[in-house]
PDB file of C-alpha atoms in Angstrom:
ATOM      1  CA  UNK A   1       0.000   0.000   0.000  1.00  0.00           C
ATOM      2  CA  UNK A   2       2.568   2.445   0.732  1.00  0.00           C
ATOM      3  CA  UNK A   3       4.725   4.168  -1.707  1.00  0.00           C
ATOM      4  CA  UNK A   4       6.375   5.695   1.052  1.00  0.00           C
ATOM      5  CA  UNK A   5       9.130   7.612   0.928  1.00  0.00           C
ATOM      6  CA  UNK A   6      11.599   8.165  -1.373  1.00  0.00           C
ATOM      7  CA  UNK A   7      13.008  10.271   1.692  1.00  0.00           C
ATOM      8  CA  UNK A   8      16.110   8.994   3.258  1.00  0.00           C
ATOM      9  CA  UNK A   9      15.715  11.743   6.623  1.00  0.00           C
ATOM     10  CA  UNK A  10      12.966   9.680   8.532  1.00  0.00           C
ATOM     11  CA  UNK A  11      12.891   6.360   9.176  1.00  0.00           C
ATOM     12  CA  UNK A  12       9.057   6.092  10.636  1.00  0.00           C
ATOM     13  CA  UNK A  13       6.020   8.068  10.558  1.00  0.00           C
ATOM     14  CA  UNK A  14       4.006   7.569  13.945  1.00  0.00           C
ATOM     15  CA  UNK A  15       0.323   8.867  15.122  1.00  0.00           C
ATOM     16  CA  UNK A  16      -0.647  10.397  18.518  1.00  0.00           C
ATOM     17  CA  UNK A  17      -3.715  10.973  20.054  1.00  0.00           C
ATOM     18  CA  UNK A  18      -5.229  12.072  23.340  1.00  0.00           C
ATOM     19  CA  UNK A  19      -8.719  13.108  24.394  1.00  0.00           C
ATOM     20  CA  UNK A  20      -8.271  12.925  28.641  1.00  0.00           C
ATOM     21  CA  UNK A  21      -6.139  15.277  30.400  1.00  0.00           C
ATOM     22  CA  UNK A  22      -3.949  17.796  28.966  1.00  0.00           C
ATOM     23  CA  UNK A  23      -3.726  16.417  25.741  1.00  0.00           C
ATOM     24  CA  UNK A  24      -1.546  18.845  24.162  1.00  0.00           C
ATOM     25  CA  UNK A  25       1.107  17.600  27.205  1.00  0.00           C
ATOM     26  CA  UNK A  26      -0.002  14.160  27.092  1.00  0.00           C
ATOM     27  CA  UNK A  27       0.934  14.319  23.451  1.00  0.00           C
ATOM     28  CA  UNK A  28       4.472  16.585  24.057  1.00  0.00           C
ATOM     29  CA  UNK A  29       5.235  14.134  27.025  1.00  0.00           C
ATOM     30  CA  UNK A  30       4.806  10.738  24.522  1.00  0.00           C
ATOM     31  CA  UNK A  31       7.134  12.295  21.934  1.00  0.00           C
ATOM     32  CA  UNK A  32       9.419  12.883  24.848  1.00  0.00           C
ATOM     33  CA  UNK A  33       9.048   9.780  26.212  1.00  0.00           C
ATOM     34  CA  UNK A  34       9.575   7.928  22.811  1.00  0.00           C
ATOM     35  CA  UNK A  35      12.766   9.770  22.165  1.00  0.00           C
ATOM     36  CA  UNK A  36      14.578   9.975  25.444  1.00  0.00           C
ATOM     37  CA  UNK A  37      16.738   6.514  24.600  1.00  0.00           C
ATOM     38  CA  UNK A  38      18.145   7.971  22.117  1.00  0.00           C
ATOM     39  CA  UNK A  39      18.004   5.158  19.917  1.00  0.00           C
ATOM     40  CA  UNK A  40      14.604   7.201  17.976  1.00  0.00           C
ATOM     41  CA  UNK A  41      15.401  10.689  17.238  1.00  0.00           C
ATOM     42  CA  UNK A  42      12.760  12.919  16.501  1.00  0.00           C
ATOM     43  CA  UNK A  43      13.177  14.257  12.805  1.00  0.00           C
ATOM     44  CA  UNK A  44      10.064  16.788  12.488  1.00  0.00           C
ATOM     45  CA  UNK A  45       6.967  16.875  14.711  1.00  0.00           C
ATOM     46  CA  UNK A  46       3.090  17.987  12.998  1.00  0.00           C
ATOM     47  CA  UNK A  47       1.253  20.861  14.509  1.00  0.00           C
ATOM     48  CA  UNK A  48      -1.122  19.935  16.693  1.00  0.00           C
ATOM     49  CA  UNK A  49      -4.644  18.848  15.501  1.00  0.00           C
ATOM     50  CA  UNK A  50      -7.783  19.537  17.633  1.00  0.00           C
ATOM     51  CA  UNK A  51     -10.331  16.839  16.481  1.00  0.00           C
ATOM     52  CA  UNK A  52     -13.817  15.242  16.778  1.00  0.00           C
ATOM     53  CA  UNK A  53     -13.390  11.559  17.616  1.00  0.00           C
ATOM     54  CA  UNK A  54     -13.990   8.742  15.274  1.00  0.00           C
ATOM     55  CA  UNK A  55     -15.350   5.209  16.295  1.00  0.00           C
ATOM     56  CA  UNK A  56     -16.879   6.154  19.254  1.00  0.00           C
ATOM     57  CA  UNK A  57     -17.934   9.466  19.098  1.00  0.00           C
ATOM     58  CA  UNK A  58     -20.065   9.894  22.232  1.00  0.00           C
ATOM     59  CA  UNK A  59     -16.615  10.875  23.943  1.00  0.00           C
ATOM     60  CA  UNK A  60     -14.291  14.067  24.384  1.00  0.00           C
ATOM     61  CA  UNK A  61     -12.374  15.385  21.140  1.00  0.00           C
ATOM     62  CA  UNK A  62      -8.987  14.244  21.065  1.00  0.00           C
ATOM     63  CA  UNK A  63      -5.579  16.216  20.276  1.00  0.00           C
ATOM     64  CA  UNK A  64      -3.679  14.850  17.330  1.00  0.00           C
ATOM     65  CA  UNK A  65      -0.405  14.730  15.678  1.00  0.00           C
ATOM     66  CA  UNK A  66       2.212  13.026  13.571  1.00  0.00           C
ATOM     67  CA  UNK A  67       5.878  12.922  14.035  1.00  0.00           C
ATOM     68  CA  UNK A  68       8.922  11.876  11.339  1.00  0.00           C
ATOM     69  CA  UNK A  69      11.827   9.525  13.187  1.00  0.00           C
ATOM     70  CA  UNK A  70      14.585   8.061  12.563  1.00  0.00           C
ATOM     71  CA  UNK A  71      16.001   4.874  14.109  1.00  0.00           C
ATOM     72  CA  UNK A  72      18.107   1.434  13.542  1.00  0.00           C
ATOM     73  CA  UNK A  73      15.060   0.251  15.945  1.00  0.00           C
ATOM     74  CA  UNK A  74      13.088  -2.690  13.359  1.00  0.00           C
ATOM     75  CA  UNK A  75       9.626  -2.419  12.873  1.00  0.00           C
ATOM     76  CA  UNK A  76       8.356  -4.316  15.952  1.00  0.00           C
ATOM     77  CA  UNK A  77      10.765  -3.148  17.895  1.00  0.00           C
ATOM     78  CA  UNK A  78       9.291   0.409  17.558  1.00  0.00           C
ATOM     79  CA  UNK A  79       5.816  -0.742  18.109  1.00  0.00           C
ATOM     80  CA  UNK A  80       7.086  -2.323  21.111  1.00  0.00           C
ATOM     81  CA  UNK A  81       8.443   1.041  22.174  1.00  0.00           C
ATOM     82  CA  UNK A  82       5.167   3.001  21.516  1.00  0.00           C
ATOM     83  CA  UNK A  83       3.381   0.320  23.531  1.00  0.00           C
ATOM     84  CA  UNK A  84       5.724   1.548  26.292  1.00  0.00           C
ATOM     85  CA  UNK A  85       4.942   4.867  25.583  1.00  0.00           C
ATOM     86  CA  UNK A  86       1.290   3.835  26.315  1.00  0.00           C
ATOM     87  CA  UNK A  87       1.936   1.671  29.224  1.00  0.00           C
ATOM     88  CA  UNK A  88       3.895   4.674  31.314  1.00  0.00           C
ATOM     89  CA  UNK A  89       1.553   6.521  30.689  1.00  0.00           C
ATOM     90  CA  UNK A  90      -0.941   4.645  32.135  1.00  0.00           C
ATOM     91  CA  UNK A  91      -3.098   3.877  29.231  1.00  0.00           C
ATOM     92  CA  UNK A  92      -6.121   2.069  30.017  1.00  0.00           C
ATOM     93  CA  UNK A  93      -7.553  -0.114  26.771  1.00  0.00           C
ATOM     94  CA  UNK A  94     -11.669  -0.021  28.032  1.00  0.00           C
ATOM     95  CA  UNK A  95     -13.200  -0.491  24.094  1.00  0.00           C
ATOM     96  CA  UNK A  96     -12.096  -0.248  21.035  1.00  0.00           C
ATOM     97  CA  UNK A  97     -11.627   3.498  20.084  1.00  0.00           C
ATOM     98  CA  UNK A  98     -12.854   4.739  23.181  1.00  0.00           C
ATOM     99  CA  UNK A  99     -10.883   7.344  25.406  1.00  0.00           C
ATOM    100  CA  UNK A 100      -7.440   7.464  26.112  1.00  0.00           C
ATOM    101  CA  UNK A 101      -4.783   9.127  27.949  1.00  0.00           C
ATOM    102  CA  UNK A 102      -2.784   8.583  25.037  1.00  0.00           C
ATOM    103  CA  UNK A 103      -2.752   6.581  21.716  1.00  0.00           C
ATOM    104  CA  UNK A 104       1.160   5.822  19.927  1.00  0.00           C
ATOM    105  CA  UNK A 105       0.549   3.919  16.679  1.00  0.00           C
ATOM    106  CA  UNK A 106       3.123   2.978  13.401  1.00  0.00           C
ATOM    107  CA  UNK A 107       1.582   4.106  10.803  1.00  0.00           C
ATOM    108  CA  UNK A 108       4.718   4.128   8.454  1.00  0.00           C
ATOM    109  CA  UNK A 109       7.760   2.175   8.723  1.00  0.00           C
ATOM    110  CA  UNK A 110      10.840   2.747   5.767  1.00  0.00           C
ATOM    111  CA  UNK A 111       8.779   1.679   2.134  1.00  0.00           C
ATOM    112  CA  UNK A 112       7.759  -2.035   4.254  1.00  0.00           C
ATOM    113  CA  UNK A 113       5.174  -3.804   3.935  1.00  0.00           C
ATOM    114  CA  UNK A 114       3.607  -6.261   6.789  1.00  0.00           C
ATOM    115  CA  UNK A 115       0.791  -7.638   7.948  1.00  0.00           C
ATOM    116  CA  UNK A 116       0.876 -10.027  10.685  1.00  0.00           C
ATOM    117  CA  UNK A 117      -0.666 -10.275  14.342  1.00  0.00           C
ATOM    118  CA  UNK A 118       1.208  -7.929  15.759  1.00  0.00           C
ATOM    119  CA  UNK A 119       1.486  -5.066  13.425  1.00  0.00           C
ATOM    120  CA  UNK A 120       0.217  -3.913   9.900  1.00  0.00           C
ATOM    121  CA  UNK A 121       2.460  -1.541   7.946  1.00  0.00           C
ATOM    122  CA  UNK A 122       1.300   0.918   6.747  1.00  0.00           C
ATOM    123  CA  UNK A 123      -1.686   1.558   9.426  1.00  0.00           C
ATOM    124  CA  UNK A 124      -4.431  -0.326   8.216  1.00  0.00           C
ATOM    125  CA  UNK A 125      -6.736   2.400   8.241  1.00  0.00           C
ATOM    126  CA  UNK A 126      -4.449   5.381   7.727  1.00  0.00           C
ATOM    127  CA  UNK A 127      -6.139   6.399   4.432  1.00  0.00           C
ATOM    128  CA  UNK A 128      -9.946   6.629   6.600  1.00  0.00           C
ATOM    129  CA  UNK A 129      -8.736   9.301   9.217  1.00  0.00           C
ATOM    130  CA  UNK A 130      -8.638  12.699   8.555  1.00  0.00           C
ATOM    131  CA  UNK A 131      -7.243  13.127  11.936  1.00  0.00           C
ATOM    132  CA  UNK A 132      -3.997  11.024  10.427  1.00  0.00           C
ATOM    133  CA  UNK A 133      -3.562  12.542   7.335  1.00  0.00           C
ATOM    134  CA  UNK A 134      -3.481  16.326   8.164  1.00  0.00           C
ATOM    135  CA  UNK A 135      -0.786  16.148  10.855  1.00  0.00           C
ATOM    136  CA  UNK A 136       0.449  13.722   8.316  1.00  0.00           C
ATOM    137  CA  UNK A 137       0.796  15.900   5.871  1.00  0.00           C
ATOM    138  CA  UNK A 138       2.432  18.186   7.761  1.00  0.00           C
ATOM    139  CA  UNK A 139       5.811  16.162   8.294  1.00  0.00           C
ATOM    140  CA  UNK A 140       6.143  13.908   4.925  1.00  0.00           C
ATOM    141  CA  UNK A 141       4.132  16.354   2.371  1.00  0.00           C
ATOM    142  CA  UNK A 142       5.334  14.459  -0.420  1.00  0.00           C
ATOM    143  CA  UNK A 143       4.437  10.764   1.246  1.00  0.00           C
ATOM    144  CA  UNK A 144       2.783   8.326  -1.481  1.00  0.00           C
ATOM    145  CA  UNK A 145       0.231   5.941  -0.353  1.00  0.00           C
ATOM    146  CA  UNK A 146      -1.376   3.626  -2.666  1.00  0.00           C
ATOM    147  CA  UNK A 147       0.102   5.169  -5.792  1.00  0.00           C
ATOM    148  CA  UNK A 148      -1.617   8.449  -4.576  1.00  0.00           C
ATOM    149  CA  UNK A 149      -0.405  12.059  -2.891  1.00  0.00           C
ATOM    150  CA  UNK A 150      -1.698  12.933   0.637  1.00  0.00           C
ATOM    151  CA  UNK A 151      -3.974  15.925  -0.724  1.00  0.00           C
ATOM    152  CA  UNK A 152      -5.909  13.004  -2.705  1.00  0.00           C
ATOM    153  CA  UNK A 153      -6.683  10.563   0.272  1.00  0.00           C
ATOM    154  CA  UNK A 154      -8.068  13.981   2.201  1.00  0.00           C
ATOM    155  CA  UNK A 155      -9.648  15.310  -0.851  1.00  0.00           C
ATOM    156  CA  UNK A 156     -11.589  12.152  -0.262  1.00  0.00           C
ATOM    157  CA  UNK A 157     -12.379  12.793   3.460  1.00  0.00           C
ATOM    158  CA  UNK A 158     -14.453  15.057   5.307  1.00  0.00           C
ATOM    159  CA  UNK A 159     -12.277  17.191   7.348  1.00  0.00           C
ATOM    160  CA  UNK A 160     -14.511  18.996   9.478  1.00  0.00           C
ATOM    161  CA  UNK A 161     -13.799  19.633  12.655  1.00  0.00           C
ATOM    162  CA  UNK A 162      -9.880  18.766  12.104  1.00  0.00           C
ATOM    163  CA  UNK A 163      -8.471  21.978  13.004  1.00  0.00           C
ATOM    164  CA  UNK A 164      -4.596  23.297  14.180  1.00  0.00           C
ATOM    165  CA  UNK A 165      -4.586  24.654  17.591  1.00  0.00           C
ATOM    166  CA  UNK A 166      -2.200  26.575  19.732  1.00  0.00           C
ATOM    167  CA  UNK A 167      -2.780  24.611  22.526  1.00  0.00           C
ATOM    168  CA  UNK A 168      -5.479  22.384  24.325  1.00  0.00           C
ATOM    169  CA  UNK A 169      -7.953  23.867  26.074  1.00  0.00           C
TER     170      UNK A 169
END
């Protein structure tokens, strides 16, 4: 599915979301968290993305954004790191798309392609979420998915309610 980059400066492309708390920190403190090894540097980070959930959406709207690493971490290795993320934080899995303290997913690893228990590369439903694709877009412009540009898959979406923001509320 993905096309992905014919750019050598990141290695992955990974999602964040939060809708309890201070999201904007929750989000600032997993990016923190992810990269304070040193083994995952932290290429270029999206704005951050005030939006209405998806799923479930009698719940709270979540922060979002995307960030651009690099690392010599393999693919399940860095889902096994995100997962850490989540786990620190105190992330409690209730239902399927429900609330969260935080959310740390692979949506993009190098150009691979995998799809096995554990992890699906690229994110299975990456293409569906405007809430993915804007903050997306922001860090890997140019990123092919599927033979097609960014700006096509969110041509295709509705993207109300997927705003930038300062800062939570």
């Amino acid at each position: 599915m993905a096309d992905a980059a014919a750019r050598s400066d990141f290695d992955a492309l990974i999602g964040l979301g939060s809708n309890m708390g201070d999201k904007a920190a929750n989000i600032r403190h997993a990016i923190g968290l992810l990269t304070d090894a040193g083994d995952i540097r932290l290429v270029r980070a999206s704005r951050l993305y005030r939006t209405p959930p998806w799923g479930v959406l009698d719940q709270d709207w979540f922060v979002n954004a995307c960030v651009a690493v690099a690392t010599d971490l393999g693919p399940h290795e860095l889902l096994a790191r995100c997962l850490g993320v989540e786990d620190t934080m105190k992330r409690v899995r209730q239902e399927r798309w429900g609330p969260r303290v935080i959310d740390v997913d692979v949506l993009i690893y190098r150009n691979v392609s995998l799809d096995d228990p554990e992890l699906t590369l690229p994110h299975p439903r990456i293409v569906e979420r405007a809430f993915v694709l804007l903050p997306l877009r922001d860090v890997a412009p140019d990123l092919m998915i599927a033979g097609h540009g960014l700006d096509r898959w969110i041509a295709a979406l509705d993207t109300a309610g997927v705003e930038p923001i300062e800062t939570a509320e």
